[in-house]
Amino acid sequence: IRFVNSFPPSMFSLTNNKDLKPEDFPSDIEGLRMTKQRREVLAVILRDRDHPTANDVFLRAQDRMPTISLATVYNCLEALVNHTIVRQVNLDRESSRYCPNLNDHCHFQDEASGKIHDVVFKEGIKLEDILDLPKGTEISHLDISLKGNFGNK
């Protein structure tokens, strides 16, 4: 089994920066022209890394860009998802959320708090160890969601 992962190389230096500002982004990421609105939306998602909804992004973006509209935020999110810059996460029938982590991982939603955590596979674990797929299968998208009570270990 082969997993095809397309993490944008231009994003590596920006992925874990809590002090990120929209002006830190290059003018083009993965062929997408980064307008000031797209930069702001991406900065919001990367800054807190808490899987915000479109409405969360909108409210946070308004702090630095008061004239941004909800429609613009939705358009920016769609463009960022379509260019594999962020991942759209759908859990049950809730609003879509947006995740900046494009590495292989699962999402665990804590039922008590509603918070969503990124959970990685243990070192050395391969998908073929837990999934019974035909030989030669290529996985182009991984979407595993878990729900329960998240431990504080």
Tab-separated table of N, CA, C and O in Angstrom, residues 13-105:
chain	number	residue	atom	x	y	z
A	13	SER	N	8.286	25.908	6.375
A	13	SER	CA	8.796	26.880	7.337
A	13	SER	C	7.681	27.644	8.046
A	13	SER	O	7.936	28.335	9.022
A	14	LEU	N	6.448	27.520	7.589
A	14	LEU	CA	5.347	28.278	8.171
A	14	LEU	C	4.432	27.438	9.052
A	14	LEU	O	3.537	27.969	9.681
A	15	THR	N	4.652	26.148	9.123
A	15	THR	CA	3.662	25.269	9.727
A	15	THR	C	3.598	25.303	11.248
A	15	THR	O	2.583	24.957	11.807
A	16	ASN	N	4.606	25.698	11.945
A	16	ASN	CA	4.562	25.688	13.409
A	16	ASN	C	4.969	27.031	13.999
A	16	ASN	O	5.775	27.102	14.903
A	17	ASN	N	4.392	28.100	13.512
A	17	ASN	CA	4.768	29.431	13.942
A	17	ASN	C	3.579	30.141	14.560
A	17	ASN	O	2.668	30.575	13.860
A	18	LYS	N	3.561	30.269	15.894
A	18	LYS	CA	2.446	30.912	16.599
A	18	LYS	C	2.399	32.425	16.344
A	18	LYS	O	1.373	33.043	16.528
A	19	ASP	N	3.523	33.035	15.961
A	19	ASP	CA	3.580	34.477	15.734
A	19	ASP	C	3.409	34.823	14.265
A	19	ASP	O	3.809	35.888	13.813
A	20	LEU	N	2.809	33.934	13.528
A	20	LEU	CA	2.664	34.076	12.086
A	20	LEU	C	1.819	35.290	11.711
A	20	LEU	O	0.776	35.543	12.295
A	21	LYS	N	2.301	36.039	10.726
A	21	LYS	CA	1.563	37.185	10.197
A	21	LYS	C	1.287	36.927	8.724
A	21	LYS	O	2.080	36.271	8.046
A	22	PRO	N	0.179	37.441	8.207
A	22	PRO	CA	-0.144	37.218	6.786
A	22	PRO	C	0.965	37.642	5.838
A	22	PRO	O	1.176	37.014	4.808
A	23	GLU	N	1.698	38.667	6.195
A	23	GLU	CA	2.767	39.142	5.309
A	23	GLU	C	3.963	38.193	5.266
A	23	GLU	O	4.855	38.348	4.438
A	24	ASP	N	3.974	37.175	6.132
A	24	ASP	CA	5.041	36.174	6.125
A	24	ASP	C	4.920	35.203	4.951
A	24	ASP	O	5.877	34.504	4.631
A	25	PHE	N	3.760	35.134	4.328
A	25	PHE	CA	3.535	34.164	3.263
A	25	PHE	C	4.117	34.626	1.936
A	25	PHE	O	4.106	35.823	1.633
A	26	PRO	N	4.573	33.679	1.129
A	26	PRO	CA	5.004	34.044	-0.226
A	26	PRO	C	3.802	34.501	-1.047
A	26	PRO	O	2.653	34.261	-0.672
A	27	SER	N	4.041	35.152	-2.153
A	27	SER	CA	2.945	35.672	-2.981
A	27	SER	C	2.210	34.571	-3.728
A	27	SER	O	1.106	34.775	-4.232
A	28	ASP	N	2.822	33.384	-3.781
A	28	ASP	CA	2.224	32.253	-4.498
A	28	ASP	C	2.554	30.978	-3.736
A	28	ASP	O	3.705	30.750	-3.389
A	29	ILE	N	1.533	30.174	-3.451
A	29	ILE	CA	1.744	28.881	-2.796
A	29	ILE	C	1.026	27.833	-3.624
A	29	ILE	O	-0.180	27.935	-3.867
A	30	GLU	N	1.771	26.833	-4.069
A	30	GLU	CA	1.198	25.734	-4.851
A	30	GLU	C	0.376	26.219	-6.050
A	30	GLU	O	-0.676	25.663	-6.358
A	31	GLY	N	0.851	27.299	-6.684
A	31	GLY	CA	0.171	27.821	-7.865
A	31	GLY	C	-1.007	28.725	-7.549
A	31	GLY	O	-1.689	29.202	-8.455
A	32	LEU	N	-1.271	28.972	-6.278
A	32	LEU	CA	-2.380	29.847	-5.874
A	32	LEU	C	-1.821	31.217	-5.505
A	32	LEU	O	-0.956	31.330	-4.639
A	33	ARG	N	-2.337	32.238	-6.192
A	33	ARG	CA	-1.921	33.604	-5.854
A	33	ARG	C	-2.480	33.935	-4.475
A	33	ARG	O	-3.663	33.775	-4.205
A	34	MET	N	-1.599	34.347	-3.582
A	34	MET	CA	-2.001	34.617	-2.207
A	34	MET	C	-2.405	36.083	-2.045
A	34	MET	O	-1.571	36.948	-1.783
A	35	THR	N	-3.699	36.324	-2.185
A	35	THR	CA	-4.245	37.663	-1.969
A	35	THR	C	-4.154	37.990	-0.479
A	35	THR	O	-3.913	37.108	0.350
A	36	LYS	N	-4.375	39.246	-0.130
A	36	LYS	CA	-4.302	39.611	1.293
A	36	LYS	C	-5.369	38.875	2.103
A	36	LYS	O	-5.144	38.501	3.252
A	37	GLN	N	-6.533	38.613	1.488
A	37	GLN	CA	-7.584	37.878	2.188
A	37	GLN	C	-7.182	36.417	2.401
A	37	GLN	O	-7.381	35.856	3.486
A	38	ARG	N	-6.618	35.779	1.374
A	38	ARG	CA	-6.166	34.392	1.517
A	38	ARG	C	-5.050	34.285	2.548
A	38	ARG	O	-4.999	33.336	3.329
A	39	ARG	N	-4.158	35.266	2.551
A	39	ARG	CA	-3.079	35.263	3.537
A	39	ARG	C	-3.641	35.353	4.953
A	39	ARG	O	-3.183	34.658	5.856
A	40	GLU	N	-4.626	36.203	5.135
A	40	GLU	CA	-5.228	36.364	6.467
A	40	GLU	C	-5.939	35.094	6.905
A	40	GLU	O	-5.777	34.631	8.040
A	41	VAL	N	-6.719	34.495	6.022
A	41	VAL	CA	-7.440	33.263	6.344
A	41	VAL	C	-6.450	32.145	6.685
A	41	VAL	O	-6.615	31.433	7.685
A	42	LEU	N	-5.397	31.997	5.896
A	42	LEU	CA	-4.399	30.968	6.164
A	42	LEU	C	-3.673	31.239	7.477
A	42	LEU	O	-3.412	30.318	8.255
A	43	ALA	N	-3.364	32.483	7.749
A	43	ALA	CA	-2.690	32.827	9.009
A	43	ALA	C	-3.561	32.452	10.207
A	43	ALA	O	-3.059	31.921	11.206
A	44	VAL	N	-4.855	32.693	10.104
A	44	VAL	CA	-5.779	32.330	11.187
A	44	VAL	C	-5.736	30.821	11.433
A	44	VAL	O	-5.656	30.365	12.571
A	45	ILE	N	-5.771	30.041	10.368
A	45	ILE	CA	-5.780	28.583	10.503
A	45	ILE	C	-4.457	28.068	11.080
A	45	ILE	O	-4.450	27.193	11.944
A	46	LEU	N	-3.351	28.623	10.629
A	46	LEU	CA	-2.038	28.171	11.085
A	46	LEU	C	-1.692	28.656	12.494
A	46	LEU	O	-0.969	27.988	13.222
A	47	ARG	N	-2.217	29.806	12.876
A	47	ARG	CA	-1.860	30.409	14.154
A	47	ARG	C	-2.303	29.550	15.341
A	47	ARG	O	-1.509	29.231	16.216
A	48	ASP	N	-3.577	29.182	15.388
A	48	ASP	CA	-4.090	28.458	16.555
A	48	ASP	C	-4.129	26.949	16.353
A	48	ASP	O	-4.137	26.202	17.321
A	49	ARG	N	-4.222	26.498	15.106
A	49	ARG	CA	-4.194	25.074	14.779
A	49	ARG	C	-5.248	24.288	15.561
A	49	ARG	O	-5.004	23.182	16.028
A	50	ASP	N	-6.435	24.867	15.715
A	50	ASP	CA	-7.491	24.238	16.512
A	50	ASP	C	-8.679	23.767	15.677
A	50	ASP	O	-9.767	23.592	16.199
A	51	HIS	N	-8.463	23.569	14.390
A	51	HIS	CA	-9.498	23.067	13.485
A	51	HIS	C	-10.739	23.967	13.497
A	51	HIS	O	-11.836	23.522	13.805
A	52	PRO	N	-10.582	25.231	13.133
A	52	PRO	CA	-11.717	26.158	13.185
A	52	PRO	C	-12.736	25.898	12.079
A	52	PRO	O	-12.408	25.338	11.030
A	53	THR	N	-13.972	26.305	12.340
A	53	THR	CA	-15.007	26.303	11.309
A	53	THR	C	-14.820	27.563	10.471
A	53	THR	O	-14.051	28.459	10.847
A	54	ALA	N	-15.558	27.666	9.374
A	54	ALA	CA	-15.487	28.878	8.539
A	54	ALA	C	-15.902	30.097	9.352
A	54	ALA	O	-15.307	31.169	9.229
A	55	ASN	N	-16.909	29.936	10.196
A	55	ASN	CA	-17.361	31.056	11.015
A	55	ASN	C	-16.291	31.474	12.025
A	55	ASN	O	-16.087	32.664	12.261
A	56	ASP	N	-15.585	30.498	12.617
A	56	ASP	CA	-14.475	30.817	13.525
A	56	ASP	C	-13.401	31.616	12.783
A	56	ASP	O	-12.891	32.613	13.301
A	57	VAL	N	-13.066	31.161	11.582
A	57	VAL	CA	-12.051	31.852	10.773
A	57	VAL	C	-12.505	33.278	10.480
A	57	VAL	O	-11.736	34.230	10.613
A	58	PHE	N	-13.764	33.421	10.096
A	58	PHE	CA	-14.330	34.733	9.793
A	58	PHE	C	-14.202	35.685	10.989
A	58	PHE	O	-13.708	36.812	10.854
A	59	LEU	N	-14.618	35.228	12.164
A	59	LEU	CA	-14.577	36.087	13.352
A	59	LEU	C	-13.149	36.471	13.724
A	59	LEU	O	-12.888	37.621	14.082
A	60	ARG	N	-12.213	35.540	13.604
A	60	ARG	CA	-10.812	35.835	13.926
A	60	ARG	C	-10.176	36.736	12.880
A	60	ARG	O	-9.374	37.617	13.203
A	61	ALA	N	-10.518	36.512	11.629
A	61	ALA	CA	-9.944	37.330	10.548
A	61	ALA	C	-10.416	38.779	10.653
A	61	ALA	O	-9.681	39.697	10.284
A	62	GLN	N	-11.629	38.971	11.161
A	62	GLN	CA	-12.156	40.332	11.298
A	62	GLN	C	-11.339	41.182	12.267
A	62	GLN	O	-11.362	42.408	12.165
A	63	ASP	N	-10.621	40.551	13.190
A	63	ASP	CA	-9.786	41.317	14.122
A	63	ASP	C	-8.736	42.123	13.381
A	63	ASP	O	-8.472	43.267	13.718
A	64	ARG	N	-8.121	41.520	12.355
A	64	ARG	CA	-7.073	42.202	11.584
A	64	ARG	C	-7.596	42.791	10.282
A	64	ARG	O	-6.964	43.658	9.705
A	65	MET	N	-8.736	42.297	9.813
A	65	MET	CA	-9.288	42.730	8.537
A	65	MET	C	-10.808	42.918	8.706
A	65	MET	O	-11.593	42.056	8.298
A	66	PRO	N	-11.235	44.021	9.306
A	66	PRO	CA	-12.646	44.227	9.638
A	66	PRO	C	-13.606	44.198	8.447
A	66	PRO	O	-14.789	43.896	8.615
A	67	THR	N	-13.116	44.444	7.244
A	67	THR	CA	-14.008	44.502	6.085
A	67	THR	C	-14.187	43.157	5.390
A	67	THR	O	-14.966	43.059	4.437
A	68	ILE	N	-13.517	42.118	5.852
A	68	ILE	CA	-13.645	40.817	5.197
A	68	ILE	C	-15.051	40.265	5.423
A	68	ILE	O	-15.623	40.419	6.500
A	69	SER	N	-15.612	39.661	4.386
A	69	SER	CA	-16.966	39.104	4.496
A	69	SER	C	-16.905	37.597	4.697
A	69	SER	O	-15.905	36.952	4.392
A	70	LEU	N	-18.004	37.031	5.183
A	70	LEU	CA	-18.087	35.588	5.361
A	70	LEU	C	-17.971	34.877	4.010
A	70	LEU	O	-17.317	33.842	3.899
A	71	ALA	N	-18.567	35.455	2.973
A	71	ALA	CA	-18.477	34.865	1.627
A	71	ALA	C	-17.020	34.818	1.156
A	71	ALA	O	-16.579	33.821	0.567
A	72	THR	N	-16.263	35.864	1.428
A	72	THR	CA	-14.845	35.891	1.054
A	72	THR	C	-14.076	34.817	1.805
A	72	THR	O	-13.223	34.128	1.226
A	73	VAL	N	-14.389	34.641	3.083
A	73	VAL	CA	-13.721	33.598	3.872
A	73	VAL	C	-14.012	32.234	3.270
A	73	VAL	O	-13.107	31.419	3.085
A	74	TYR	N	-15.273	31.962	2.926
A	74	TYR	CA	-15.626	30.679	2.304
A	74	TYR	C	-14.873	30.481	0.986
A	74	TYR	O	-14.367	29.399	0.705
A	75	ASN	N	-14.795	31.531	0.172
A	75	ASN	CA	-14.069	31.439	-1.103
A	75	ASN	C	-12.582	31.181	-0.881
A	75	ASN	O	-11.963	30.389	-1.601
A	76	CYS	N	-12.009	31.840	0.107
A	76	CYS	CA	-10.587	31.632	0.427
A	76	CYS	C	-10.353	30.199	0.901
A	76	CYS	O	-9.398	29.544	0.476
A	77	LEU	N	-11.223	29.707	1.777
A	77	LEU	CA	-11.081	28.343	2.284
A	77	LEU	C	-11.181	27.327	1.154
A	77	LEU	O	-10.395	26.381	1.084
A	78	GLU	N	-12.121	27.548	0.259
A	78	GLU	CA	-12.281	26.635	-0.881
A	78	GLU	C	-11.010	26.606	-1.738
A	78	GLU	O	-10.538	25.539	-2.142
A	79	ALA	N	-10.442	27.779	-1.997
A	79	ALA	CA	-9.215	27.851	-2.802
A	79	ALA	C	-8.053	27.171	-2.084
A	79	ALA	O	-7.277	26.441	-2.702
A	80	LEU	N	-7.920	27.374	-0.782
A	80	LEU	CA	-6.833	26.758	-0.012
A	80	LEU	C	-6.970	25.241	0.021
A	80	LEU	O	-5.981	24.521	-0.094
A	81	VAL	N	-8.188	24.745	0.141
A	81	VAL	CA	-8.430	23.297	0.122
A	81	VAL	C	-8.140	22.737	-1.270
A	81	VAL	O	-7.460	21.714	-1.410
A	82	ASN	N	-8.629	23.395	-2.305
A	82	ASN	CA	-8.440	22.912	-3.681
A	82	ASN	C	-6.977	22.877	-4.104
A	82	ASN	O	-6.601	22.105	-4.983
A	83	HIS	N	-6.141	23.705	-3.479
A	83	HIS	CA	-4.710	23.731	-3.799
A	83	HIS	C	-3.883	22.949	-2.774
A	83	HIS	O	-2.662	23.085	-2.715
A	84	THR	N	-4.549	22.164	-1.958
A	84	THR	CA	-3.908	21.291	-0.964
A	84	THR	C	-2.990	22.070	-0.028
A	84	THR	O	-1.884	21.636	0.295
A	85	ILE	N	-3.474	23.206	0.427
A	85	ILE	CA	-2.723	24.019	1.375
A	85	ILE	C	-3.265	23.785	2.786
A	85	ILE	O	-2.522	23.818	3.760
A	86	VAL	N	-4.556	23.547	2.900
A	86	VAL	CA	-5.185	23.105	4.143
A	86	VAL	C	-6.123	21.956	3.809
A	86	VAL	O	-6.474	21.740	2.649
A	87	ARG	N	-6.525	21.235	4.824
A	87	ARG	CA	-7.418	20.087	4.653
A	87	ARG	C	-8.779	20.408	5.259
A	87	ARG	O	-8.859	20.941	6.359
A	88	GLN	N	-9.836	20.083	4.534
A	88	GLN	CA	-11.184	20.224	5.050
A	88	GLN	C	-11.525	18.953	5.815
A	88	GLN	O	-11.331	17.836	5.324
A	89	VAL	N	-12.024	19.112	7.039
A	89	VAL	CA	-12.343	17.981	7.900
A	89	VAL	C	-13.837	18.006	8.184
A	89	VAL	O	-14.374	19.030	8.611
A	90	ASN	N	-14.489	16.879	7.931
A	90	ASN	CA	-15.921	16.768	8.205
A	90	ASN	C	-16.137	15.686	9.244
A	90	ASN	O	-15.768	14.536	9.029
A	91	LEU	N	-16.719	16.068	10.359
A	91	LEU	CA	-17.001	15.143	11.447
A	91	LEU	C	-18.515	15.079	11.643
A	91	LEU	O	-19.145	16.094	11.935
A	92	ASP	N	-19.058	13.898	11.469
A	92	ASP	CA	-20.499	13.690	11.589
A	92	ASP	C	-21.245	14.717	10.732
A	92	ASP	O	-20.894	14.937	9.590
A	93	ARG	N	-22.247	15.351	11.314
A	93	ARG	CA	-23.050	16.318	10.569
A	93	ARG	C	-22.743	17.748	10.998
A	93	ARG	O	-23.565	18.641	10.838
A	94	GLU	N	-21.568	17.951	11.547
A	94	GLU	CA	-21.167	19.272	12.012
A	94	GLU	C	-20.628	20.105	10.857
A	94	GLU	O	-20.374	19.600	9.772
A	95	SER	N	-20.425	21.383	11.127
A	95	SER	CA	-19.814	22.273	10.137
A	95	SER	C	-18.423	21.773	9.794
A	95	SER	O	-17.722	21.227	10.652
A	96	SER	N	-18.019	21.976	8.550
A	96	SER	CA	-16.654	21.623	8.148
A	96	SER	C	-15.668	22.404	8.990
A	96	SER	O	-15.907	23.544	9.379
A	97	ARG	N	-14.539	21.774	9.235
A	97	ARG	CA	-13.441	22.415	9.953
A	97	ARG	C	-12.217	22.373	9.056
A	97	ARG	O	-12.178	21.622	8.086
A	98	TYR	N	-11.216	23.164	9.394
A	98	TYR	CA	-10.056	23.289	8.532
A	98	TYR	C	-8.784	23.004	9.318
A	98	TYR	O	-8.583	23.525	10.413
A	99	CYS	N	-7.967	22.135	8.735
A	99	CYS	CA	-6.772	21.624	9.398
A	99	CYS	C	-5.535	21.973	8.564
A	99	CYS	O	-5.480	21.650	7.379
A	100	PRO	N	-4.534	22.591	9.179
A	100	PRO	CA	-3.310	22.920	8.435
A	100	PRO	C	-2.327	21.755	8.352
A	100	PRO	O	-1.355	21.825	7.616
A	101	ASN	N	-2.585	20.682	9.075
A	101	ASN	CA	-1.672	19.547	9.115
A	101	ASN	C	-1.963	18.626	7.938
A	101	ASN	O	-2.970	17.926	7.920
A	102	LEU	N	-1.080	18.598	6.956
A	102	LEU	CA	-1.268	17.765	5.771
A	102	LEU	C	-0.497	16.454	5.861
A	102	LEU	O	-0.538	15.648	4.938
A	103	ASN	N	0.197	16.229	6.970
A	103	ASN	CA	0.880	14.953	7.175
A	103	ASN	C	-0.158	13.891	7.532
A	103	ASN	O	-1.270	14.204	7.950
A	104	ASP	N	0.214	12.627	7.406
A	104	ASP	CA	-0.687	11.530	7.737
A	104	ASP	C	-1.072	11.607	9.210
A	104	ASP	O	-0.202	11.595	10.079
A	105	HIS	N	-2.353	11.699	9.486
A	105	HIS	CA	-2.831	11.720	10.861
A	105	HIS	C	-4.340	11.493	10.889
A	105	HIS	O	-5.001	11.495	9.855
